Short mmCIF file of C-alpha atoms in Angstrom, two decimals:
data_model
loop_
_atom_site.label_atom_id
_atom_site.label_comp_id
_atom_site.label_asym_id
_atom_site.label_seq_id
_atom_site.Cartn_x
_atom_site.Cartn_y
_atom_site.Cartn_z
CA MET A 1 -22.85 31.33 20.53
CA HIS A 2 -22.17 31.26 24.08
CA LYS A 3 -18.47 31.12 24.27
CA LEU A 4 -17.92 27.74 26.68
CA LEU A 5 -19.77 25.62 24.21
CA CYS A 6 -16.30 24.52 23.22
CA LEU A 7 -15.74 23.31 26.64
CA LEU A 8 -18.39 21.68 27.28
CA PHE A 9 -18.11 18.36 25.59
CA LEU A 10 -14.78 17.23 27.47
CA ALA A 11 -14.22 19.20 30.96
CA PRO A 12 -11.05 18.08 32.85
CA LEU A 13 -11.73 17.68 36.63
CA ALA A 14 -8.97 17.15 39.01
CA VAL A 15 -11.59 15.67 41.53
CA LEU A 16 -13.91 13.63 39.29
CA GLY A 17 -11.69 12.62 35.87
CA GLN A 18 -13.01 13.81 32.60
CA VAL A 19 -16.51 13.96 32.28
CA SER A 20 -18.20 14.96 28.52
CA TRP A 21 -21.24 16.18 27.91
CA ILE A 22 -23.59 15.23 25.05
CA ASN A 23 -26.06 17.30 23.67
CA VAL A 24 -29.31 15.99 23.70
CA ASP A 25 -31.89 19.06 22.53
CA SER A 26 -33.32 16.34 20.26
CA ILE A 27 -34.46 14.35 23.02
CA PHE A 28 -36.53 17.46 24.39
CA GLY A 29 -37.51 19.50 21.71
CA PRO A 30 -38.55 21.66 20.05
CA LEU A 31 -36.47 23.99 21.95
CA PRO A 32 -35.51 28.14 21.41
CA LYS A 33 -32.14 27.95 19.31
CA ASN A 34 -30.75 29.78 22.46
CA ILE A 35 -31.51 26.86 24.91
CA HIS A 36 -29.42 23.72 25.43
CA VAL A 37 -29.78 20.18 27.41
CA PHE A 38 -26.18 18.25 27.77
CA PHE A 39 -26.36 14.93 29.54
CA SER A 40 -22.97 12.73 30.91
CA ASN A 41 -23.32 8.98 31.79
CA ASP A 42 -19.45 9.25 32.70
CA SER A 43 -18.44 7.41 35.72
CA ILE A 44 -18.01 9.85 39.20
CA ASN A 45 -14.69 8.32 40.72
CA GLY A 46 -15.43 5.07 39.23
CA LYS A 47 -19.18 4.90 40.32
CA PRO A 48 -21.90 5.26 37.83
CA ASN A 49 -23.20 8.37 37.19
CA LYS A 50 -26.29 10.27 34.82
CA ALA A 51 -26.50 13.92 34.87
CA PHE A 52 -28.20 16.51 32.88
CA TYR A 53 -28.24 20.14 32.42
CA LEU A 54 -29.55 22.92 30.83
CA ILE A 55 -28.38 26.44 29.85
CA ALA A 56 -30.11 29.36 29.17
CA PRO A 57 -29.25 33.32 28.21
CA LEU A 58 -30.75 35.67 30.71
CA LYS A 59 -30.99 38.47 28.73
CA GLU A 60 -33.10 36.83 26.11
CA ARG A 61 -36.36 38.97 26.10
CA SER A 62 -38.35 35.87 24.78
CA LEU A 63 -37.54 33.64 27.80
CA ASP A 64 -39.41 34.51 31.02
CA PHE A 65 -37.60 33.41 34.49
CA SER A 66 -40.35 32.88 37.46
CA VAL A 67 -41.30 30.88 40.32
CA ALA A 68 -44.36 28.94 41.05
CA ILE A 69 -45.38 28.00 44.62
CA GLY A 70 -48.13 25.66 45.70
CA ASN A 71 -49.60 28.46 48.56
CA GLY A 72 -50.27 25.83 51.62
CA LYS A 73 -50.10 22.51 49.02
CA ARG A 74 -47.45 20.44 47.37
CA TYR A 75 -47.43 19.36 43.78
CA THR A 76 -45.27 17.27 41.73
CA PRO A 77 -43.10 19.25 39.04
CA ALA A 78 -45.49 17.57 36.49
CA GLU A 79 -48.47 18.92 37.90
CA TYR A 80 -46.73 22.36 37.81
CA HIS A 81 -45.99 22.18 33.85
CA GLN A 82 -49.73 21.29 33.52
CA GLN A 83 -50.52 24.47 35.92
CA ASN A 84 -48.35 26.77 33.89
CA ASN A 85 -49.02 26.37 30.04
CA ALA A 86 -46.35 23.68 29.30
CA PRO A 87 -43.44 25.91 30.09
CA LEU A 88 -40.17 24.84 28.81
CA LEU A 89 -38.19 23.93 32.34
CA VAL A 90 -39.43 22.77 35.80
CA VAL A 91 -37.47 21.99 38.35
CA ASN A 92 -37.76 21.50 41.94
CA THR A 93 -36.03 24.46 44.11
CA THR A 94 -36.27 25.10 48.33
CA PHE A 95 -36.09 22.82 51.16
CA PHE A 96 -39.45 22.44 53.32
CA GLU A 97 -41.64 20.42 55.56
CA PHE A 98 -44.08 17.82 55.16
CA VAL A 99 -46.09 18.62 57.94
CA HIS A 100 -47.70 22.11 56.52
CA ASN A 101 -46.28 21.84 53.45
CA ARG A 102 -44.09 25.19 53.88
CA ASN A 103 -41.04 26.29 52.46
CA LEU A 104 -38.00 26.79 54.84
CA ASN A 105 -35.96 28.98 52.07
CA ALA A 106 -36.66 32.10 50.70
CA VAL A 107 -39.03 32.69 47.65
CA VAL A 108 -39.05 35.60 45.44
CA ASN A 109 -41.57 35.72 42.40
CA ASN A 110 -42.71 39.24 40.69
CA GLY A 111 -40.60 41.33 42.95
CA GLN A 112 -42.32 39.93 46.17
CA LEU A 113 -41.25 38.22 48.63
CA LEU A 114 -43.47 34.96 49.01
CA ALA A 115 -41.89 32.81 51.56
CA TYR A 116 -38.93 33.07 54.52
CA ASN A 117 -35.68 31.75 55.65
CA ILE A 118 -36.28 30.09 58.33
CA HIS A 119 -33.09 31.60 60.49
CA SER A 120 -33.58 29.90 64.06
CA THR A 121 -33.10 26.31 65.17
CA ALA A 122 -33.75 25.32 68.78
CA LEU A 123 -31.22 23.26 70.16
CA ARG A 124 -31.06 19.98 72.13
CA GLY A 125 -29.66 18.49 75.14
CA LYS A 126 -27.16 20.90 77.22
CA ASP A 127 -28.04 23.67 74.74
CA THR A 128 -31.77 23.89 75.79
CA PHE A 129 -32.88 27.48 75.72
CA THR A 130 -30.30 28.11 73.12
CA TYR A 131 -30.94 28.84 69.01
CA ARG A 132 -28.51 28.96 66.49
CA HIS A 133 -29.65 31.60 63.88
CA SER A 134 -27.81 30.93 60.18
CA PHE A 135 -28.29 32.53 56.80
CA ALA A 136 -28.85 30.27 53.71
CA GLY A 137 -27.54 31.02 50.43
CA ALA A 138 -30.27 31.97 47.30
CA ILE A 139 -29.64 32.71 43.86
CA GLY A 140 -31.88 35.57 42.23
CA ILE A 141 -32.22 37.14 38.82
CA SER A 142 -32.85 40.69 38.86
CA LYS A 143 -34.84 43.17 36.39
CA ARG A 144 -32.14 43.78 34.30
CA ARG A 145 -31.51 40.12 33.99
CA LYS A 146 -29.06 39.58 36.30
CA ALA A 147 -27.61 36.88 38.24
CA ASP A 148 -26.30 37.11 41.99
CA ILE A 149 -25.61 34.22 44.75
CA ALA A 150 -25.86 35.85 48.01
CA TRP A 151 -26.88 34.95 51.79
CA LEU A 152 -29.92 35.93 52.66
CA PHE A 153 -32.00 37.57 56.06
CA THR A 154 -35.60 37.69 55.44
CA ASP A 155 -38.37 39.47 57.58
CA SER A 156 -42.19 39.15 56.72
CA SER A 157 -42.26 43.08 57.68
CA ALA A 158 -39.79 43.75 55.34
CA LYS A 159 -40.46 44.07 51.60
CA TYR A 160 -36.94 43.06 50.40
CA PRO A 161 -34.43 40.55 51.89
CA LEU A 162 -30.87 41.96 52.92
CA ALA A 163 -28.32 40.30 51.33
CA ALA A 164 -24.66 39.33 52.23
CA GLN A 165 -22.07 38.60 49.40
CA GLN A 166 -19.53 36.68 51.75
CA ALA A 167 -20.60 33.66 53.68
CA VAL A 168 -22.46 34.61 57.02
CA PRO A 169 -21.15 32.69 60.21
CA HIS A 170 -24.01 30.89 62.24
CA PHE A 171 -23.77 31.88 65.60
CA LYS A 172 -25.99 31.04 69.38
CA ASP A 173 -27.77 32.85 71.28
CA SER A 174 -30.97 33.20 73.84
CA ILE A 175 -32.90 34.66 71.41
CA PRO A 176 -35.85 32.23 69.46
CA VAL A 177 -36.45 34.57 66.74
CA LEU A 178 -33.92 36.35 64.77
CA THR A 179 -34.08 39.89 64.01
CA ARG A 180 -32.48 42.64 62.07
CA ALA A 181 -31.10 44.10 65.71
CA GLN A 182 -28.60 40.95 65.77
CA LEU A 183 -27.54 40.73 62.41
CA PRO A 184 -24.12 40.27 63.07
CA ALA A 185 -22.03 43.44 62.92
CA THR A 186 -18.79 41.79 60.81
CA ALA A 187 -21.35 41.32 57.87
CA THR A 188 -22.55 43.84 55.52
CA PHE A 189 -25.96 43.42 54.59
CA ARG A 190 -27.95 45.37 51.50
CA LYS A 191 -31.20 44.96 50.17
CA TRP A 192 -31.30 42.32 47.54
CA LYS A 193 -34.21 44.05 45.08
CA MET A 194 -34.70 40.59 43.05
CA GLN A 195 -37.55 40.16 40.46
CA THR A 196 -36.62 36.23 41.02
CA ALA A 197 -35.26 34.21 43.51
CA VAL A 198 -35.26 30.72 45.36
CA ALA A 199 -32.84 29.59 48.00
CA GLY A 200 -31.72 26.42 49.20
CA GLY A 201 -28.26 25.94 50.59
CA PRO A 202 -25.33 25.59 50.86
CA VAL A 203 -23.43 27.71 48.35
CA LEU A 204 -20.91 25.70 46.18
CA ILE A 205 -19.22 28.28 44.24
CA GLN A 206 -18.53 31.81 44.65
CA ASP A 207 -16.28 33.83 42.33
CA GLY A 208 -15.04 31.22 40.34
CA GLN A 209 -14.02 28.87 43.07
CA ILE A 210 -15.42 26.12 44.86
CA LYS A 211 -16.08 27.49 48.67
CA ILE A 212 -18.85 25.49 49.95
CA SER A 213 -20.41 27.18 52.97
CA ASN A 214 -21.84 24.50 54.68
CA ASN A 215 -19.89 25.65 57.80
CA GLU A 216 -21.79 28.99 57.59
CA GLU A 217 -24.99 28.12 56.63
CA GLN A 218 -25.70 24.52 59.10
CA ARG A 219 -27.51 23.16 56.32
CA PHE A 220 -26.03 19.42 56.51
CA ALA A 221 -24.49 18.07 59.83
CA GLY A 222 -20.96 16.63 60.25
CA LYS A 223 -19.87 15.03 57.26
CA GLN A 224 -23.22 14.80 55.48
CA ILE A 225 -21.94 16.59 52.46
CA ASN A 226 -19.67 13.78 51.53
CA ASP A 227 -23.09 11.81 51.13
CA LYS A 228 -24.23 10.74 47.79
CA HIS A 229 -27.57 11.77 46.53
CA PRO A 230 -29.53 12.97 43.88
CA ARG A 231 -28.83 16.89 43.46
CA THR A 232 -30.47 19.96 41.98
CA ALA A 233 -27.91 22.87 41.56
CA MET A 234 -28.26 26.47 39.88
CA GLY A 235 -25.60 28.63 38.84
CA TYR A 236 -24.58 31.26 36.31
CA THR A 237 -21.45 32.16 34.06
CA THR A 238 -19.88 35.24 33.59
CA ASP A 239 -21.18 36.26 30.23
CA GLY A 240 -24.81 35.88 31.41
CA TYR A 241 -25.89 32.33 31.19
CA ILE A 242 -28.17 30.72 33.75
CA ILE A 243 -27.27 26.47 34.13
CA VAL A 244 -30.00 24.07 35.81
CA MET A 245 -28.03 20.70 36.59
CA VAL A 246 -29.87 17.36 38.19
CA VAL A 247 -27.85 14.40 39.14
CA GLU A 248 -29.54 11.34 39.42
CA GLY A 249 -28.66 9.01 42.57
CA ARG A 250 -30.10 6.22 44.85
CA ASN A 251 -30.37 4.19 41.57
CA PRO A 252 -27.80 1.28 42.36
CA GLY A 253 -25.31 0.26 39.21
CA ILE A 254 -26.99 2.81 37.40
CA ALA A 255 -26.49 6.17 39.37
CA GLU A 256 -24.77 6.51 42.53
CA GLY A 257 -25.20 10.22 43.13
CA ALA A 258 -22.67 13.06 43.93
CA ASN A 259 -21.40 14.12 47.42
CA LEU A 260 -21.65 18.24 47.23
CA THR A 261 -17.59 18.75 46.64
CA GLN A 262 -18.65 16.49 43.21
CA LEU A 263 -21.59 18.82 42.60
CA ALA A 264 -19.58 21.67 42.94
CA GLN A 265 -16.91 20.27 40.50
CA LEU A 266 -19.31 19.71 38.04
CA MET A 267 -21.05 23.02 38.16
CA LEU A 268 -17.30 24.57 37.58
CA SER A 269 -16.75 22.59 35.06
CA VAL A 270 -19.94 23.64 33.05
CA GLY A 271 -18.62 27.13 33.48
CA CYS A 272 -20.42 28.30 36.70
CA VAL A 273 -18.85 31.56 38.25
CA GLU A 274 -21.38 30.97 41.33
CA ALA A 275 -23.66 27.90 41.92
CA LEU A 276 -26.01 26.76 44.42
CA ASN A 277 -27.14 23.65 46.01
CA LEU A 278 -30.70 23.20 46.14
CA ASP A 279 -33.06 20.39 47.49
CA GLY A 280 -32.18 17.17 46.74
CA GLY A 281 -33.20 13.70 47.04
CA GLY A 282 -36.22 12.28 46.38
CA SER A 283 -37.02 15.78 45.84
CA SER A 284 -34.73 16.19 42.60
CA THR A 285 -36.85 16.52 39.40
CA MET A 286 -35.74 18.71 36.20
CA LEU A 287 -38.66 18.62 33.57
CA VAL A 288 -37.52 20.13 29.81
CA ASN A 289 -40.74 20.28 27.67
CA GLY A 290 -42.37 18.25 30.33
CA LYS A 291 -40.11 15.09 29.76
CA GLU A 292 -37.92 13.81 33.01
CA THR A 293 -34.49 14.14 32.53
CA ILE A 294 -33.38 11.91 35.59
CA LYS A 295 -35.25 9.09 37.42
CA PRO A 296 -37.05 10.77 40.41
CA SER A 297 -35.22 8.71 43.66
CA ASP A 298 -38.46 8.00 45.41
CA LYS A 299 -40.36 4.46 44.47
CA THR A 300 -43.64 6.36 43.82
CA GLY A 301 -42.03 8.70 41.34
CA GLN A 302 -42.00 12.65 41.30
CA ARG A 303 -42.46 13.86 45.13
CA PRO A 304 -44.49 16.57 45.49
CA VAL A 305 -42.67 20.15 45.98
CA PRO A 306 -43.80 23.54 47.65
CA ALA A 307 -41.95 25.57 44.73
CA VAL A 308 -40.35 25.22 41.14
CA PHE A 309 -37.85 27.36 39.41
CA ILE A 310 -39.86 27.98 35.71
CA ILE A 311 -38.41 29.10 32.64
CA SER A 312 -41.14 29.79 30.22
CA SER A 313 -41.66 31.82 26.88
CA PRO A 314 -44.00 34.92 26.96
CA LYS A 315 -46.17 32.94 24.20
CA GLN A 316 -47.08 30.29 26.72
CA GLY A 317 -48.77 33.14 28.55
CA GLN A 318 -47.71 31.71 32.10
CA LYS A 319 -50.65 31.32 34.62
CA ARG A 320 -50.34 31.57 38.21
CA LEU A 321 -51.29 29.45 40.71
CA LYS A 322 -54.73 30.49 42.65
#
């Protein structure tokens, strides 16, 4: 039995107060005996809250961890669930742009790099002709079923992403597209051979401590990390479990959402040694056996997204999008 289970029901938090988690497997069953779902509606700093997380063992060979993409289209998590033979878990992942339905972050599936980080941003005003280059955080699972969180450089000419194990500061220059030759000498990048991976950011937890790398990644401007929104996050524990969490938000009087510090505290409280923020807001949706956990914040319901993370069983014969 996962050694953290004894802690999952009452986890003291310095910032959030005490948050208790209730096992809700029966609501989302049937589930494999080694997958569990927990729920909390304990308040966050006196504000109403709803959060769910799923925990699964990475070493369990009866489970498959993968990513499904829309190939230029966006689908709701419910549609991905239908298209992929009703997997156990479907959750949103990358940030994206609406015009071309393009992932703005790296995606790896079956060891293949399917989407790339957008590293370079053109600045405006007095900084015209200046470009900011940054490196988004990502979570990956290797063939040996070990998880890792790192900061990635991706290049369409390279088979594998390059990863740094420490946050890489952003920098500016006049070159519009970041190349390998521009990688800062102060950072160490190595090939990141992952079987499955998704990027997002910022990283929330590193080496068991809250270290939000927004200053380096430049994911959110100014004090936006203090804004409360629906959230999606993924992390892993020292004993080989993956944790996927969603926090409901923008639902006045019922669930107001979490800021990034609060999200990091929640992920730390359930045992994550490393954790990553993913696209949130109206995109945040997690399905367990096809059932919604949190209520999506968009008035139209589930938002179509270009990529989702999936946990399934080989018996389900997951099929890929054509």
